[in-house]
XYZ file of C-alpha atoms in Angstrom:
366
model
C 104.057 125.553 60.628
C 104.226 123.733 63.955
C 101.605 121.076 64.613
C 99.077 121.637 67.372
C 99.975 119.848 70.600
C 97.675 118.958 73.485
C 99.157 118.597 76.971
C 96.785 116.699 79.280
C 97.355 117.100 83.024
C 95.203 115.405 85.691
C 95.219 117.339 88.976
C 94.066 116.184 92.388
C 95.052 117.972 95.602
C 98.439 119.188 94.357
C 98.138 122.882 95.209
C 101.779 123.051 96.306
C 103.052 121.632 92.995
C 100.661 122.622 90.221
C 101.979 126.151 89.684
C 105.517 124.991 88.922
C 104.100 122.312 86.629
C 101.918 124.761 84.701
C 104.706 127.330 84.453
C 106.931 124.620 82.984
C 104.431 123.985 80.190
C 103.661 127.669 79.626
C 107.380 128.408 79.262
C 107.845 125.882 76.463
C 109.611 127.377 73.425
C 106.607 126.422 71.318
C 104.069 128.661 69.593
C 101.440 129.400 72.241
C 98.644 129.270 69.641
C 99.577 125.651 68.880
C 99.997 124.556 72.496
C 96.761 123.446 74.125
C 96.931 122.795 77.885
C 94.041 120.761 79.290
C 93.999 120.404 83.067
C 91.411 118.085 84.589
C 90.638 118.957 88.203
C 89.619 115.601 89.670
C 87.524 116.932 92.554
C 90.358 118.635 94.439
C 89.579 119.949 97.931
C 92.848 121.718 98.831
C 92.652 124.834 96.685
C 94.054 123.288 93.506
C 90.866 124.196 91.609
C 91.204 127.879 92.471
C 94.837 127.932 91.292
C 93.797 126.347 87.985
C 91.002 128.863 87.413
C 93.402 131.739 88.105
C 95.850 130.397 85.513
C 93.075 129.850 82.965
C 91.928 133.462 83.354
C 95.415 134.715 82.472
C 96.274 132.171 79.750
C 93.930 131.620 76.826
C 95.512 128.278 75.919
C 94.689 126.679 79.284
C 91.394 124.834 79.529
C 90.267 123.606 82.949
C 87.759 120.801 83.395
C 86.244 120.456 86.873
C 84.722 117.080 87.723
C 83.865 114.933 90.749
C 86.712 112.714 91.921
C 86.900 109.663 89.667
C 90.571 108.786 89.529
C 93.423 109.614 87.195
C 92.208 107.283 84.414
C 88.813 108.971 84.153
C 90.503 112.377 84.268
C 92.815 111.503 81.380
C 89.932 110.063 79.375
C 88.082 113.368 79.790
C 91.233 115.168 78.713
C 91.457 113.082 75.538
C 87.825 113.886 74.687
C 88.506 117.610 75.062
C 91.802 117.575 73.120
C 92.163 118.900 69.582
C 95.912 118.611 69.020
C 97.631 116.396 66.473
C 99.935 115.108 69.206
C 99.366 114.477 72.908
C 101.622 114.658 75.944
C 100.322 113.158 79.186
C 102.043 115.060 82.019
C 101.493 114.824 85.777
C 100.647 117.967 87.706
C 103.439 117.636 90.247
C 106.279 117.262 87.719
C 107.976 119.618 85.237
C 109.843 119.532 81.914
C 112.705 121.123 79.990
C 111.512 124.179 78.033
C 112.417 122.557 74.710
C 110.452 119.344 75.361
C 107.589 120.073 72.967
C 109.637 121.631 70.179
C 112.336 118.951 70.005
C 110.054 115.945 70.377
C 107.454 117.208 67.887
C 110.262 117.832 65.378
C 111.452 114.244 65.880
C 108.041 112.598 65.505
C 107.375 114.604 62.326
C 110.808 114.239 60.752
C 110.888 110.512 61.454
C 107.239 110.026 60.450
C 106.898 108.044 63.684
C 103.804 107.113 65.662
C 105.491 107.615 69.039
C 108.670 108.991 70.585
C 110.011 107.453 73.787
C 112.418 109.569 75.823
C 114.297 109.708 79.132
C 113.612 111.422 82.439
C 115.207 112.569 85.680
C 114.154 111.579 89.195
C 113.991 114.747 91.261
C 113.727 115.257 95.016
C 114.507 118.065 97.466
C 115.535 120.428 94.702
C 117.999 118.181 92.909
C 118.280 115.348 90.403
C 119.253 112.064 92.055
C 118.888 109.700 89.089
C 119.063 109.920 85.296
C 116.961 107.360 83.413
C 117.542 106.944 79.699
C 115.618 104.394 77.594
C 117.429 101.047 77.364
C 116.978 100.022 73.765
C 119.607 98.780 71.316
C 118.631 101.166 68.497
C 116.579 104.276 67.867
C 114.055 103.150 65.239
C 111.652 100.201 65.477
C 109.188 99.390 62.724
C 106.438 96.877 61.987
C 106.629 93.660 63.978
C 109.658 94.971 65.894
C 107.357 97.252 67.893
C 105.352 94.382 69.408
C 108.349 92.057 69.568
C 110.992 94.394 71.009
C 109.440 97.638 72.283
C 106.120 96.768 73.915
C 107.524 93.875 76.054
C 110.032 96.297 77.609
C 107.128 98.176 79.202
C 104.481 95.581 79.975
C 106.487 93.332 82.336
C 108.797 90.356 82.784
C 108.893 87.188 80.724
C 109.621 83.759 82.202
C 113.077 84.016 80.647
C 113.690 87.249 82.573
C 112.820 85.569 85.879
C 115.068 82.587 85.140
C 117.898 84.950 84.251
C 117.417 86.588 87.657
C 117.623 83.172 89.316
C 120.879 82.601 87.427
C 122.251 85.936 88.623
C 122.243 87.752 85.272
C 122.589 91.521 85.969
C 119.571 93.743 85.252
C 117.468 90.754 84.219
C 114.410 92.190 86.020
C 114.731 95.640 84.458
C 111.498 96.969 82.971
C 111.139 100.344 81.280
C 109.085 102.780 83.342
C 105.690 102.580 81.598
C 104.602 106.089 82.631
C 102.746 108.005 79.918
C 104.684 111.216 80.591
C 107.726 109.707 78.786
C 106.098 109.119 75.423
C 104.744 111.505 72.797
C 101.592 110.087 71.221
C 99.563 110.695 68.091
C 95.987 111.639 68.887
C 94.712 109.951 65.710
C 96.006 106.548 66.866
C 94.221 106.958 70.200
C 90.944 108.036 68.590
C 90.979 105.659 65.605
C 91.615 102.642 67.852
C 89.236 103.816 70.592
C 91.987 103.621 73.220
C 90.998 104.528 76.764
C 92.521 104.414 80.212
C 91.058 101.604 82.332
C 88.978 103.391 84.967
C 88.877 100.318 87.225
C 92.601 100.693 87.956
C 94.161 102.895 90.627
C 97.680 101.797 89.657
C 99.022 100.181 86.498
C 96.752 102.167 84.184
C 99.797 103.587 82.403
C 101.183 100.091 81.767
C 98.010 98.939 80.050
C 97.545 102.112 78.024
C 101.115 102.440 76.796
C 101.228 98.723 75.899
C 98.031 98.930 73.877
C 99.090 102.186 72.259
C 102.402 100.659 71.148
C 100.552 97.637 69.736
C 98.829 100.091 67.362
C 102.062 101.730 66.221
C 103.945 100.971 63.015
C 107.034 103.055 63.821
C 108.519 104.101 67.163
C 111.501 106.366 67.703
C 113.656 106.161 70.852
C 115.313 109.449 71.860
C 118.328 109.006 74.126
C 117.830 112.255 75.996
C 116.030 113.314 79.191
C 113.275 115.936 79.083
C 111.027 115.208 82.058
C 111.560 115.720 85.804
C 109.724 113.148 87.918
C 109.225 114.670 91.367
C 109.308 112.179 94.232
C 106.937 112.961 97.107
C 105.692 110.862 100.012
C 102.053 111.868 99.526
C 101.822 110.518 95.970
C 99.444 107.639 95.245
C 102.184 105.291 94.012
C 104.343 106.020 97.084
C 101.474 105.013 99.398
C 100.583 102.015 97.250
C 104.086 100.537 97.484
C 103.927 100.651 101.284
C 100.413 99.310 101.925
C 100.325 95.516 101.347
C 96.539 95.167 101.037
C 96.317 98.118 98.646
C 99.059 96.514 96.581
C 97.217 93.172 96.674
C 93.975 94.681 95.385
C 95.904 96.676 92.796
C 97.643 93.564 91.461
C 94.365 91.631 91.284
C 92.681 94.392 89.307
C 95.751 94.697 87.097
C 95.480 90.969 86.319
C 91.910 91.581 85.143
C 93.037 94.544 83.053
C 95.909 92.564 81.506
C 93.474 89.855 80.475
C 91.287 92.413 78.729
C 94.389 93.893 77.105
C 95.498 90.464 75.838
C 92.099 89.896 74.237
C 92.031 93.328 72.551
C 95.570 93.099 71.173
C 95.013 89.530 69.934
C 91.820 90.571 68.180
C 93.590 93.499 66.499
C 96.965 91.911 65.649
C 96.538 88.160 66.039
C 99.416 88.145 68.566
C 99.034 86.661 72.068
C 101.104 88.925 74.320
C 100.655 86.860 77.507
C 104.273 85.673 77.294
C 105.511 89.262 77.623
C 104.316 89.565 81.225
C 103.963 85.935 82.415
C 107.096 86.247 84.538
C 105.709 89.345 86.230
C 102.739 87.354 87.530
C 104.914 84.484 88.760
C 107.307 86.896 90.465
C 104.333 88.722 92.017
C 103.186 85.441 93.567
C 106.487 85.334 95.442
C 106.582 89.045 96.254
C 103.052 89.098 97.668
C 103.960 86.252 100.031
C 106.728 88.460 101.426
C 104.543 91.574 101.418
C 101.577 90.053 103.219
C 103.461 87.824 105.666
C 105.093 90.828 107.327
C 103.673 91.939 110.667
C 100.659 94.195 110.196
C 98.733 95.700 113.103
C 95.663 96.165 110.903
C 95.203 92.486 109.976
C 95.664 89.075 111.568
C 97.997 86.525 110.013
C 94.929 84.492 108.982
C 93.424 87.434 107.138
C 96.761 88.191 105.458
C 97.119 84.576 104.307
C 93.558 84.549 102.978
C 94.419 87.690 101.037
C 97.493 85.993 99.608
C 95.476 82.919 98.581
C 92.974 85.142 96.781
C 95.823 86.219 94.504
C 97.807 83.040 94.027
C 94.786 80.723 93.588
C 93.324 82.766 90.757
C 93.068 80.240 87.862
C 94.999 82.575 85.560
C 97.833 82.869 88.085
C 97.849 79.112 88.677
C 98.154 78.469 84.944
C 101.123 80.804 84.589
C 102.809 79.217 87.613
C 102.227 75.788 86.085
C 103.676 76.944 82.741
C 106.791 78.382 84.390
C 109.822 76.077 84.165
C 112.470 76.707 86.798
C 115.967 76.585 85.336
C 119.265 76.030 87.138
C 120.643 78.834 89.264
C 120.781 80.053 92.850
C 119.119 77.500 95.147
C 118.022 80.285 97.512
C 116.240 82.052 94.657
C 114.780 78.815 93.281
C 113.176 77.657 96.557
C 110.125 79.993 96.594
C 109.378 79.091 92.969
C 109.627 75.392 93.820
C 107.057 75.985 96.570
C 104.822 77.729 94.044
C 105.130 74.937 91.484
C 104.181 72.349 94.094
C 101.379 74.632 95.320
C 102.811 74.706 98.840
C 101.333 78.147 99.349
C 100.864 77.884 103.118
C 104.430 76.657 103.523
C 105.733 79.548 101.413
C 103.748 82.000 103.521
C 105.092 80.435 106.738
C 108.656 80.527 105.404
C 108.413 84.197 104.482
C 106.892 84.949 107.910
C 109.937 83.374 109.579
C 112.283 85.304 107.296
C 110.620 88.533 108.413
C 111.289 87.549 112.041
C 115.035 87.362 111.424
C 115.070 90.647 109.545
C 115.358 89.317 105.980
C 114.068 91.600 103.251
C 113.151 90.270 99.835
C 114.777 92.242 97.049
C 114.575 91.748 93.320
């Protein structure tokens, strides 16, 4: 008999997308009685709530939770509380899946006696796939210490070694697995037994923290080299706006630093392993990236205000320590220069240099 599966979908103002998403789950070739669909309406104001109620009236396995707007993390936490399945998928309400997603992945997690299955996805826009993203791992089964050593670091961020490899020109040295929760099948018991929750202080990066902590609780992870999920790109999405608003990105990175610190403490308490090294390079690289982001011309803020914002990130004691611990190796002088400025704490000079680079049309790219 098939195990019961819970699909948790947060929904906020996605009226134009939610029907296709729900139809995708309803059309799964999985026993309807064992497929629980929990949709959390996060205070939508565009008619999404009415669409959800209509679907729930016609489909007994859809449960809709209406709540005041509290963000995607709070919505998912409410979904977890309401779930009763043995396994959980976390899908987004503007995406869709192959009809055999549940059946194939549940078979894998059961047959392999795994705690998680990681799988690939397609990027989808304007009615077509424009990118295929398969997991980049060297094997399909990871057990015991291999999970924290080899799997979790691929999601949480860059190490100092990764950044130095980038400086040296090593291809794909800054590649990080997309840490979205919709590309991993989870066991509900691991979430409940370890009291795992999404960090409700985060507007972005909540997936990174959750998936990293979840993996730290796993003993066996299976990597499936096949795509099941269609990630729909749209300009109104939260992450799309975040990437293009420097001050939003600044605040997001600062809150993510706080969340990473809490994550480090929890994982160390549970496993005895300090995972700071797995993302130290991400913080150092962010110190360079935010200089470029905030030094660009912005009609909403003066250069003084933008520099003060940059200082608030780079002068955080935790960031300063990671910059101090970073050793710059040989490689491209052009790539090394901003890190030299960081190491010497020439933050104003770095900000001025990036301002001048903007003036001549230079764009920083990883």
